[in-house]
XYZ file of C-alpha atoms in Angstrom:
660
model
C -0.093 -0.100 0.053
C 1.354 3.406 -0.601
C 0.377 6.671 1.204
C 0.806 10.258 -0.040
C 3.838 12.111 1.607
C 6.133 14.515 1.327
C 7.933 13.992 -1.778
C 5.020 12.314 -3.373
C 3.932 8.479 -2.575
C 5.892 6.204 -0.616
C 5.127 2.909 1.143
C 3.436 4.128 4.229
C 5.073 6.427 6.735
C 8.772 6.018 5.711
C 9.679 9.451 4.317
C 12.055 9.987 7.177
C 14.510 6.701 6.447
C 14.117 7.418 2.735
C 15.459 11.099 3.164
C 17.902 9.840 5.525
C 19.002 7.306 3.648
C 19.368 9.722 0.354
C 21.291 12.218 2.632
C 23.735 9.825 3.760
C 24.366 8.757 0.151
C 24.682 12.318 -1.352
C 26.855 13.947 1.433
C 28.906 11.109 3.363
C 32.074 9.507 1.490
C 32.187 7.436 -1.300
C 33.007 4.597 0.717
C 30.774 5.072 3.409
C 28.714 1.974 3.858
C 25.018 2.167 4.634
C 22.951 -0.761 6.146
C 19.206 -1.180 6.460
C 17.851 -3.368 9.388
C 15.331 -4.104 11.275
C 13.423 -7.140 12.810
C 11.878 -9.391 9.790
C 8.449 -7.440 8.259
C 9.275 -3.846 9.016
C 9.464 -3.409 5.351
C 13.343 -3.056 4.782
C 13.256 -4.481 1.358
C 10.337 -2.094 0.639
C 12.075 0.570 1.234
C 15.473 -0.232 -0.632
C 13.417 -1.710 -3.412
C 11.853 1.780 -3.688
C 15.431 3.168 -3.568
C 16.744 0.780 -6.213
C 13.862 2.346 -8.829
C 15.426 5.838 -8.411
C 18.708 4.562 -9.705
C 17.315 4.763 -12.977
C 15.652 7.772 -12.619
C 17.987 10.363 -10.514
C 21.864 11.473 -10.940
C 24.676 9.949 -8.441
C 25.420 12.467 -5.825
C 29.304 12.888 -6.661
C 29.159 12.807 -10.338
C 25.997 14.876 -11.094
C 25.097 11.974 -13.830
C 24.496 8.367 -13.699
C 22.583 6.083 -11.229
C 22.184 6.420 -7.668
C 23.501 2.705 -7.124
C 25.827 1.324 -10.070
C 24.713 -2.062 -9.203
C 21.340 -2.972 -7.616
C 19.518 -6.267 -7.113
C 17.924 -8.655 -4.662
C 20.014 -11.589 -2.849
C 17.036 -13.909 -2.777
C 18.079 -17.376 -3.735
C 21.379 -16.553 -5.778
C 23.756 -17.749 -3.249
C 27.406 -16.319 -3.366
C 28.216 -17.304 -6.771
C 25.176 -16.498 -7.919
C 25.031 -12.609 -6.694
C 28.881 -12.376 -7.810
C 27.745 -13.261 -11.139
C 24.660 -10.879 -11.073
C 26.328 -7.901 -9.816
C 29.390 -8.279 -12.268
C 26.956 -8.588 -14.750
C 25.103 -5.242 -13.971
C 28.858 -3.797 -13.995
C 29.541 -5.181 -17.323
C 32.122 -7.744 -15.970
C 31.263 -11.301 -16.670
C 32.439 -13.228 -13.629
C 31.337 -16.210 -11.931
C 32.643 -16.671 -8.436
C 33.226 -13.846 -5.772
C 36.765 -14.121 -6.105
C 36.628 -13.190 -9.702
C 34.410 -10.112 -9.093
C 36.766 -9.084 -6.281
C 39.711 -9.311 -8.488
C 38.102 -7.038 -11.295
C 36.936 -4.513 -8.881
C 40.106 -4.324 -7.251
C 41.912 -2.962 -10.179
C 38.878 -1.056 -11.161
C 39.743 3.056 -10.582
C 35.933 4.026 -10.515
C 33.995 4.260 -7.338
C 31.332 1.721 -7.267
C 28.055 1.953 -5.204
C 26.436 -1.744 -4.589
C 23.160 -2.225 -3.060
C 21.864 -5.446 -2.007
C 18.655 -6.477 -0.432
C 16.946 -9.533 0.291
C 20.121 -11.335 2.225
C 17.602 -12.951 4.464
C 16.752 -15.209 1.651
C 20.102 -15.552 -0.043
C 20.453 -19.095 0.510
C 19.786 -21.277 -2.485
C 18.927 -24.147 -0.528
C 16.682 -23.079 2.340
C 14.694 -19.485 3.398
C 17.420 -18.364 5.851
C 20.614 -15.951 4.952
C 23.675 -17.194 3.252
C 26.721 -17.009 5.415
C 28.885 -16.920 2.290
C 27.156 -14.690 0.992
C 28.630 -12.271 3.551
C 31.924 -13.820 4.439
C 33.416 -14.690 0.704
C 31.537 -11.597 -1.121
C 29.845 -8.963 0.620
C 32.578 -8.193 3.662
C 35.778 -8.552 0.977
C 33.750 -6.188 -1.029
C 33.567 -3.283 1.225
C 36.922 -3.634 2.234
C 37.896 -2.488 -1.449
C 39.080 1.133 -1.155
C 36.356 2.441 -3.850
C 33.251 0.590 -3.084
C 30.652 1.467 -1.203
C 28.008 -1.116 0.098
C 24.192 -0.516 0.612
C 22.740 -3.572 2.528
C 19.482 -4.674 3.810
C 19.111 -7.594 6.671
C 18.760 -8.901 9.560
C 20.246 -7.210 12.927
C 22.426 -10.294 13.633
C 24.368 -10.066 10.580
C 25.366 -6.206 11.529
C 28.367 -8.089 13.620
C 29.751 -9.394 10.334
C 29.251 -6.540 8.090
C 31.989 -3.674 7.884
C 30.908 -0.753 9.556
C 28.892 2.167 8.415
C 25.741 4.142 9.063
C 22.797 2.089 10.415
C 19.213 2.558 10.295
C 17.221 0.327 12.680
C 13.387 0.357 11.447
C 12.525 -0.695 14.832
C 13.084 2.309 15.899
C 9.693 4.603 15.882
C 11.574 7.526 14.889
C 11.396 6.455 11.285
C 8.100 5.327 10.836
C 5.246 8.061 10.704
C 2.115 6.741 13.183
C -0.576 8.280 11.127
C 0.306 6.468 8.113
C 0.962 3.325 10.204
C -2.415 3.158 11.351
C -4.066 4.151 7.874
C -1.997 0.988 6.518
C -3.927 -1.112 9.256
C -7.271 0.576 8.126
C -6.925 -0.127 4.675
C -5.685 -3.583 5.441
C -8.579 -4.411 7.511
C -10.842 -3.363 5.058
C -9.264 -5.405 2.641
C -9.324 -8.264 4.671
C -13.181 -7.815 5.378
C -14.072 -7.783 1.741
C -11.966 -11.140 1.555
C -12.484 -13.347 4.144
C -15.652 -14.644 5.585
C -17.465 -12.160 8.027
C -17.440 -13.011 11.648
C -18.666 -10.496 14.061
C -15.720 -8.364 14.334
C -14.897 -8.186 10.063
C -18.828 -6.818 10.122
C -17.643 -4.615 12.786
C -14.453 -3.180 10.748
C -16.553 -2.884 7.830
C -19.296 -1.325 9.438
C -17.193 1.456 10.548
C -17.955 3.535 14.032
C -15.954 3.448 17.279
C -15.812 0.004 17.888
C -13.999 -0.307 14.299
C -11.723 2.583 14.973
C -10.891 0.853 18.304
C -10.009 -2.421 16.868
C -7.795 -0.932 13.864
C -5.837 0.730 16.820
C -5.239 -2.220 18.820
C -3.959 -3.792 16.266
C -1.728 -0.968 15.097
C -0.417 -0.558 18.579
C 0.373 -4.281 18.917
C 2.156 -4.091 15.400
C 3.754 -0.828 14.994
C 6.316 -0.519 13.501
C 6.196 -3.813 11.842
C 4.065 -3.962 8.444
C 3.567 -8.074 8.223
C 3.071 -8.506 12.087
C -0.012 -6.258 11.162
C -1.007 -8.659 8.405
C -0.898 -11.766 10.321
C -2.397 -9.909 13.028
C -5.286 -9.023 10.881
C -5.370 -12.324 9.616
C -5.520 -14.182 12.564
C -8.387 -12.011 14.227
C -10.630 -11.067 10.591
C -10.456 -14.632 9.413
C -12.612 -17.628 9.564
C -12.138 -18.035 13.439
C -14.093 -17.461 16.530
C -15.093 -13.612 16.998
C -12.658 -11.386 18.739
C -14.635 -11.020 21.893
C -14.439 -14.558 22.184
C -10.359 -14.287 22.946
C -9.526 -11.904 26.171
C -5.782 -12.759 25.580
C -3.390 -9.385 24.852
C -2.402 -9.117 21.356
C 0.963 -10.707 20.397
C 3.563 -7.961 19.648
C 6.310 -10.214 17.988
C 5.838 -12.178 14.886
C 6.578 -15.702 15.660
C 3.552 -15.340 18.641
C 1.574 -13.866 15.881
C 2.079 -16.653 13.712
C 1.287 -19.400 16.412
C -1.952 -17.222 17.016
C -2.980 -17.662 13.427
C -2.203 -20.984 12.780
C -3.847 -21.907 16.384
C -7.492 -19.991 14.908
C -6.881 -21.569 11.362
C -6.301 -25.063 12.627
C -9.914 -24.804 14.258
C -11.717 -23.614 11.521
C -9.506 -23.735 8.493
C -7.290 -26.711 8.734
C -6.717 -27.015 4.762
C -5.512 -23.728 4.933
C -3.185 -24.090 7.946
C -1.807 -27.243 6.313
C -1.226 -25.679 3.093
C 1.333 -22.840 4.886
C 3.241 -25.619 6.771
C 3.838 -27.454 3.392
C 4.824 -24.035 1.550
C 7.081 -23.070 4.323
C 9.480 -25.676 2.919
C 9.640 -24.204 -0.446
C 12.105 -21.868 0.159
C 12.861 -18.394 -1.886
C 11.998 -20.046 -5.225
C 8.784 -21.521 -4.359
C 6.416 -24.453 -5.536
C 4.489 -25.363 -8.787
C 1.354 -27.031 -7.696
C 2.386 -30.418 -7.598
C 5.408 -30.042 -5.330
C 3.078 -27.743 -2.727
C 0.844 -31.082 -2.727
C 4.210 -33.127 -1.664
C 5.264 -30.594 0.530
C 1.727 -30.406 2.788
C 1.715 -34.030 2.637
C 5.295 -34.179 4.124
C 4.690 -31.075 6.567
C 1.157 -32.431 7.886
C 0.621 -35.745 6.753
C -2.494 -34.824 5.115
C -2.853 -33.888 1.699
C -3.592 -30.685 0.067
C -7.345 -30.389 -1.385
C -7.785 -29.861 -5.080
C -8.675 -26.404 -4.552
C -6.222 -25.901 -1.852
C -4.039 -23.078 -3.869
C -6.937 -20.782 -4.645
C -8.471 -21.381 -0.833
C -4.985 -20.263 0.245
C -4.766 -17.684 -2.016
C -8.130 -16.295 -0.612
C -7.741 -16.824 3.293
C -4.082 -15.920 3.482
C -4.012 -13.429 0.294
C -1.595 -10.889 2.047
C 1.163 -13.790 3.206
C 1.322 -16.171 -0.178
C 2.194 -14.941 -3.280
C 1.377 -16.432 -6.908
C 3.351 -15.769 -9.726
C 2.382 -16.829 -13.490
C 4.756 -17.900 -15.978
C 6.327 -15.846 -18.741
C 6.384 -17.976 -21.970
C 6.340 -21.304 -22.208
C 8.511 -21.490 -18.771
C 8.986 -18.851 -16.114
C 11.415 -18.321 -13.641
C 13.158 -21.553 -12.404
C 11.746 -23.689 -15.089
C 7.801 -23.517 -13.881
C 5.272 -24.118 -17.053
C 2.854 -22.723 -14.807
C 1.738 -20.966 -11.646
C 4.778 -20.952 -8.394
C 3.773 -20.052 -4.893
C 5.454 -18.812 -2.470
C 5.473 -17.153 1.057
C 5.810 -13.186 0.346
C 8.361 -13.267 3.511
C 10.907 -15.874 4.977
C 10.234 -14.656 8.335
C 6.657 -16.709 7.883
C 8.109 -19.653 6.776
C 10.734 -19.593 9.772
C 7.827 -19.055 12.290
C 5.345 -21.592 10.707
C 8.472 -24.411 10.597
C 9.492 -23.442 14.600
C 6.086 -23.806 15.495
C 6.078 -27.494 14.426
C 8.970 -28.251 17.327
C 12.350 -29.837 17.129
C 12.866 -31.701 14.379
C 10.078 -31.204 12.745
C 11.607 -29.387 9.871
C 14.269 -32.208 8.947
C 11.540 -35.107 9.215
C 9.546 -32.818 6.999
C 12.220 -32.018 4.339
C 13.375 -35.671 3.957
C 9.643 -37.105 3.599
C 9.447 -34.097 0.646
C 12.847 -35.448 -0.785
C 11.420 -38.880 -1.165
C 8.149 -37.619 -2.510
C 10.003 -35.683 -4.910
C 12.374 -38.249 -6.171
C 9.243 -40.704 -6.444
C 7.568 -38.455 -8.669
C 10.730 -38.863 -11.646
C 9.839 -40.922 -14.577
C 11.276 -44.114 -14.848
C 12.271 -46.033 -18.355
C 14.227 -48.818 -19.164
C 17.797 -48.327 -20.652
C 19.868 -49.686 -23.130
C 20.032 -53.162 -21.216
C 16.281 -53.206 -19.874
C 17.176 -51.861 -16.704
C 14.709 -49.505 -15.237
C 16.504 -46.072 -14.465
C 15.113 -42.583 -13.483
C 14.171 -40.481 -16.969
C 15.472 -37.017 -15.730
C 14.730 -35.350 -19.110
C 11.187 -35.922 -18.440
C 11.137 -34.117 -14.955
C 10.315 -30.630 -15.392
C 13.335 -28.274 -14.384
C 11.412 -26.719 -11.347
C 11.048 -29.889 -9.744
C 14.207 -31.395 -10.198
C 16.053 -28.471 -8.917
C 13.467 -28.227 -5.877
C 14.562 -31.982 -5.443
C 18.420 -31.194 -5.334
C 17.630 -28.078 -2.745
C 15.676 -30.233 -0.274
C 17.954 -33.245 -0.444
C 20.553 -31.020 0.346
C 18.522 -29.301 3.043
C 17.505 -32.736 4.414
C 21.355 -33.849 4.036
C 20.017 -36.726 1.619
C 21.865 -35.742 -1.358
C 24.352 -37.899 -1.710
C 22.013 -41.180 -2.737
C 21.259 -38.761 -6.069
C 24.848 -37.913 -6.618
C 26.038 -41.439 -7.894
C 23.716 -40.789 -10.882
C 25.374 -38.918 -14.102
C 21.952 -38.587 -15.959
C 20.600 -35.920 -12.946
C 24.268 -34.181 -12.927
C 24.032 -33.365 -16.482
C 20.226 -32.622 -16.527
C 20.274 -30.354 -13.791
C 20.973 -26.664 -13.516
C 24.725 -26.120 -12.763
C 24.122 -23.367 -10.533
C 21.489 -25.083 -8.477
C 23.829 -28.245 -8.739
C 26.578 -26.142 -6.904
C 24.663 -24.345 -4.455
C 23.202 -27.707 -3.243
C 26.578 -29.507 -3.040
C 27.690 -26.172 -1.054
C 24.897 -26.444 1.097
C 25.483 -29.982 2.039
C 28.179 -31.577 4.873
C 27.594 -35.002 3.358
C 31.222 -36.271 2.490
C 29.999 -37.275 -0.762
C 28.719 -33.867 -1.749
C 31.759 -32.796 -0.275
C 34.008 -34.661 -2.676
C 31.590 -33.545 -5.674
C 32.068 -29.736 -5.153
C 35.527 -29.488 -7.032
C 34.524 -31.454 -10.301
C 31.292 -29.222 -10.453
C 34.099 -26.421 -10.269
C 35.655 -28.201 -13.654
C 32.155 -28.018 -15.519
C 31.572 -25.764 -17.642
C 27.969 -24.452 -18.647
C 27.266 -24.856 -22.353
C 24.423 -25.586 -24.700
C 24.285 -29.188 -23.727
C 25.062 -31.648 -21.021
C 28.525 -32.400 -20.842
C 29.149 -35.876 -19.955
C 32.851 -35.327 -20.933
C 33.453 -32.951 -18.677
C 31.867 -34.936 -16.017
C 34.000 -37.770 -16.623
C 37.175 -36.504 -16.805
C 36.739 -34.046 -14.184
C 35.464 -36.865 -11.617
C 38.578 -38.815 -12.681
C 41.065 -35.715 -12.012
C 39.159 -35.698 -8.444
C 39.420 -39.675 -8.035
C 35.721 -40.463 -8.101
C 36.513 -43.466 -10.550
C 33.049 -44.955 -9.719
C 31.198 -41.591 -10.988
C 34.013 -41.425 -14.263
C 32.886 -44.961 -15.058
C 29.200 -44.827 -14.652
C 29.319 -41.750 -17.102
C 31.378 -43.541 -19.561
C 28.919 -46.195 -19.519
C 26.082 -44.060 -19.301
C 27.474 -41.993 -22.651
C 29.452 -44.492 -24.441
C 29.695 -42.200 -27.770
C 32.168 -39.434 -25.740
C 34.821 -38.089 -27.911
C 36.918 -37.443 -24.543
C 37.164 -39.918 -21.847
C 39.114 -40.459 -18.940
C 42.194 -43.179 -19.458
C 44.857 -44.956 -17.252
C 47.202 -42.178 -15.278
C 49.906 -41.603 -17.729
C 52.434 -41.241 -14.715
C 55.123 -39.150 -14.908
C 55.098 -38.017 -18.524
C 58.222 -35.438 -19.780
C 56.446 -32.160 -21.412
C 56.789 -32.236 -24.882
C 60.072 -30.685 -25.697
C 60.191 -28.099 -28.828
C 60.849 -29.869 -32.032
C 64.691 -29.503 -33.167
C 63.700 -28.273 -36.451
C 61.335 -25.010 -34.979
C 62.242 -22.217 -32.740
C 59.311 -19.875 -31.592
C 60.504 -16.601 -29.791
C 58.145 -13.786 -29.391
C 55.932 -14.485 -31.959
C 58.511 -15.575 -34.279
C 58.978 -18.559 -35.672
C 61.769 -19.822 -37.657
C 62.128 -23.265 -39.235
C 65.291 -24.818 -39.272
C 67.094 -27.235 -41.901
C 69.987 -29.033 -42.334
C 73.198 -27.160 -43.073
C 77.151 -27.946 -43.801
C 78.007 -25.939 -40.825
C 74.960 -26.897 -38.771
C 71.368 -26.270 -39.080
C 70.499 -23.140 -41.043
C 66.871 -21.107 -41.513
C 65.031 -22.132 -44.120
C 62.262 -20.044 -43.685
C 60.563 -17.888 -40.682
C 56.889 -16.542 -40.003
C 56.333 -13.614 -37.966
C 53.028 -11.877 -39.191
C 50.377 -12.635 -37.906
C 52.334 -13.004 -34.247
C 52.910 -17.081 -34.136
C 51.647 -18.575 -30.585
C 52.556 -21.988 -30.836
C 53.870 -24.536 -33.791
C 54.436 -28.137 -33.968
C 55.776 -30.591 -36.504
C 53.798 -33.215 -37.713
C 53.056 -35.752 -40.629
C 50.048 -34.912 -42.649
C 48.772 -36.957 -45.841
C 52.491 -38.201 -46.404
C 53.916 -34.764 -46.243
C 55.890 -33.094 -43.508
C 53.977 -30.025 -42.263
C 54.597 -27.622 -39.502
C 51.051 -26.597 -37.431
C 50.930 -22.952 -36.882
C 48.691 -21.247 -34.540
C 48.613 -17.469 -34.925
C 46.933 -14.517 -33.926
C 43.427 -13.995 -35.828
C 42.847 -16.602 -34.145
C 44.187 -19.045 -36.880
C 45.667 -22.331 -37.510
C 48.084 -22.329 -40.847
C 49.096 -25.772 -41.914
C 52.482 -25.219 -44.022
C 55.284 -27.307 -45.893
C 58.174 -28.208 -43.005
C 60.759 -27.528 -46.054
C 59.497 -24.472 -48.108
C 56.767 -23.134 -45.851
C 54.179 -23.368 -48.662
C 50.597 -23.348 -47.306
C 49.415 -27.271 -47.735
C 46.085 -26.257 -46.957
C 43.788 -23.010 -46.046
C 44.091 -21.373 -42.872
C 41.313 -22.764 -40.385
C 39.729 -20.566 -38.258
C 40.026 -21.394 -34.210
C 37.484 -20.818 -31.530
C 40.405 -19.297 -29.288
C 44.026 -18.425 -29.827
C 45.775 -21.796 -29.249
C 48.858 -21.874 -27.142
C 49.777 -25.313 -28.159
C 49.020 -27.497 -31.046
C 49.169 -31.234 -31.680
C 48.458 -33.240 -34.353
C 45.433 -35.919 -33.321
C 45.001 -37.446 -36.665
C 46.067 -37.699 -39.828
C 44.809 -38.671 -43.432
C 41.090 -37.990 -44.511
C 39.800 -37.584 -41.045
C 42.576 -35.297 -39.763
C 42.127 -33.382 -36.563
C 44.247 -30.992 -34.505
C 44.250 -30.818 -30.637
C 44.440 -27.255 -29.377
C 44.844 -25.873 -25.656
C 44.591 -22.138 -24.395
C 44.887 -21.684 -20.623
C 42.750 -24.631 -19.141
C 40.879 -25.015 -21.927
C 41.386 -28.166 -24.602
C 39.718 -28.812 -27.884
C 39.521 -30.513 -31.195
C 39.200 -28.569 -34.517
C 38.779 -30.667 -37.841
C 40.736 -29.501 -40.527
C 38.224 -30.000 -43.383
C 35.456 -27.582 -41.977
C 36.874 -25.950 -38.926
C 34.207 -27.953 -36.908
C 34.826 -28.111 -32.818
C 33.454 -31.695 -32.314
C 34.575 -31.741 -28.206
C 36.332 -29.288 -25.794
C 37.411 -29.471 -22.235
C 37.778 -27.012 -19.410
C 40.271 -28.894 -16.914
C 40.238 -26.077 -14.239
C 44.184 -25.758 -14.522
C 46.501 -23.885 -17.203
C 47.483 -26.454 -19.548
C 51.429 -26.209 -20.170
C 52.122 -29.283 -22.500
C 49.917 -31.600 -24.712
C 51.060 -35.072 -26.158
C 49.411 -37.341 -28.643
C 49.944 -40.884 -29.305
C 48.736 -44.089 -29.985
C 49.225 -46.772 -27.463
C 47.446 -50.057 -27.715
C 45.760 -49.254 -30.575
C 44.002 -46.330 -28.851
C 44.406 -42.307 -29.387
C 45.622 -41.131 -26.529
C 46.492 -37.505 -24.982
C 48.435 -36.535 -22.600
C 47.700 -33.086 -20.678
C 50.180 -31.767 -18.404
C 49.221 -29.070 -16.049
C 52.407 -28.225 -14.098
C 53.637 -31.367 -12.261
C 50.375 -33.088 -12.713
C 49.031 -35.169 -16.120
C 46.221 -36.325 -17.079
C 45.764 -39.061 -19.825
C 42.526 -39.101 -21.891
C 41.386 -41.199 -24.783
C 40.067 -39.842 -27.761
C 37.314 -41.864 -29.801
C 38.124 -40.928 -32.959
C 34.447 -41.769 -34.450
C 32.893 -38.993 -32.361
C 35.343 -36.942 -33.977
C 34.569 -37.275 -37.660
C 30.679 -37.167 -37.575
C 29.818 -34.651 -40.233
C 28.218 -31.533 -39.061
C 28.701 -32.089 -35.425
C 29.303 -29.366 -32.921
C 30.342 -26.340 -35.225
C 31.589 -23.428 -33.974
C 31.757 -22.793 -30.112
C 29.017 -24.979 -29.325
C 29.879 -27.454 -26.892
């Protein structure tokens, strides 16, 4: 609700806080941090989100041009990595982790103002604050000399956040009483229109002294907490016994108000109370209707009625939010409507009210329910396997989050089909949120996987082999037998390939030597464009030199006289190491740059296979061992042996260009 105030409409009664906020941003030093806090429900995110909108409308304080905030967003469900990537995107950087964002901002000379709201919902698995968001991202960000941090969150985290100006919305000074009372009045009128009309609702609708006294009693108990006022109104005006039948004083804290709400609804509208308990398990992303039914059954042992969502939306109209998907699939892969509680504090209060251990039991039951909903089909051997591609993306993500929160993630992790079908960011967040040994062991594997346009079985198999998870590597190979790369036996100590005796490559200049009477002499040289890597090879019966140049291009020249043997091939990256992988009609070249390894087919410049290994590659050596084409990839003191399937590299038209 909005109420007119000084300077125009603004969420009820917060003009002083907004003015102070903007004054601090306009007059204090560029590195002065600002923290907005208060009890859950006091309207912290509403205030900061209103200021977010000003970011696109007003100039920044110091420069006279540009936005108030250089990056402004909510942290809900993002986790540390997701929040770092989103902040980087708004700032024009392509980063994926807190460390990468810190690195680029540390060398950026421009002052930056970052605003982050919804810290209380930043955990991508549950409904709580992610400690990693604070310790690995926000605190180090605020320590940078040119970064100003604006945050919104619970008071309990102020001790971890860097010093700065604090606006505590629990202090009555920041909220206008008359505007707050008007908010409660309008809320009561809305509730009286929507909810069943017991005596109290009729009294509110009728106006007069009794209605004014009722509104004032709720406002006095709730002030200055808007969410508390909403819960009290629902508890007192919903389908319950009349207010006069209960002489207890009104609760003045949110947990007690939620207890009162559930106590009354459990008597007269038990389906609504059950549904709220089930929805409390959803977390920041919410449930689709099917998951909500499973959650209700897991939390209460009872089913959500067929018209349950509609009844809840009607009775708990100010606590539950329904979001329609945009397009075929909306956020998080929802294909229809998603439902979630409007505030995480309601979920916390509901789960706490169930007693010790109830949340863990409910999440475990929900995990099993979600897993049981996975379609099953026969594989090539006739054995029944989960058919992960048929599971809606939202339910698969929800399964991973609930399994992590219940510490039941380990049974899912040996299945490569699930790991490759799941959203990689969700999978990483789930592994980070679990303390199970299997999840901890999988974390470095997931870090080595690179998001692409399709599931990358080779990435998973090689990363698992590198981290010693041989069972997972083997399962991936059995599930995806047509991989271009697969991990072979460890090569042991492999000497990095030495520079060919006939090639000299220094500072972008390639010299090719030939025998002379007094020793080797320069047969020909190449320096334009600069040469990055070179390798002598035999191709189609001719002595050739593979030359990776800027452009990036791959040239194939005669070793004796330097004439081109084939047209230059465009590479997806500027290669720093090259190796002839296969000869004859199926000729392909293995290239490396940084931690990336890929194959380029010479006939059409297609890239049928690529891997990201997580560490810079220092040498690659191709050979044939026992009839198999193997590649030893050296990364410092570590060497990995990969087996390459020529059939997967010669498929016509496979995976062109950057696609992986």
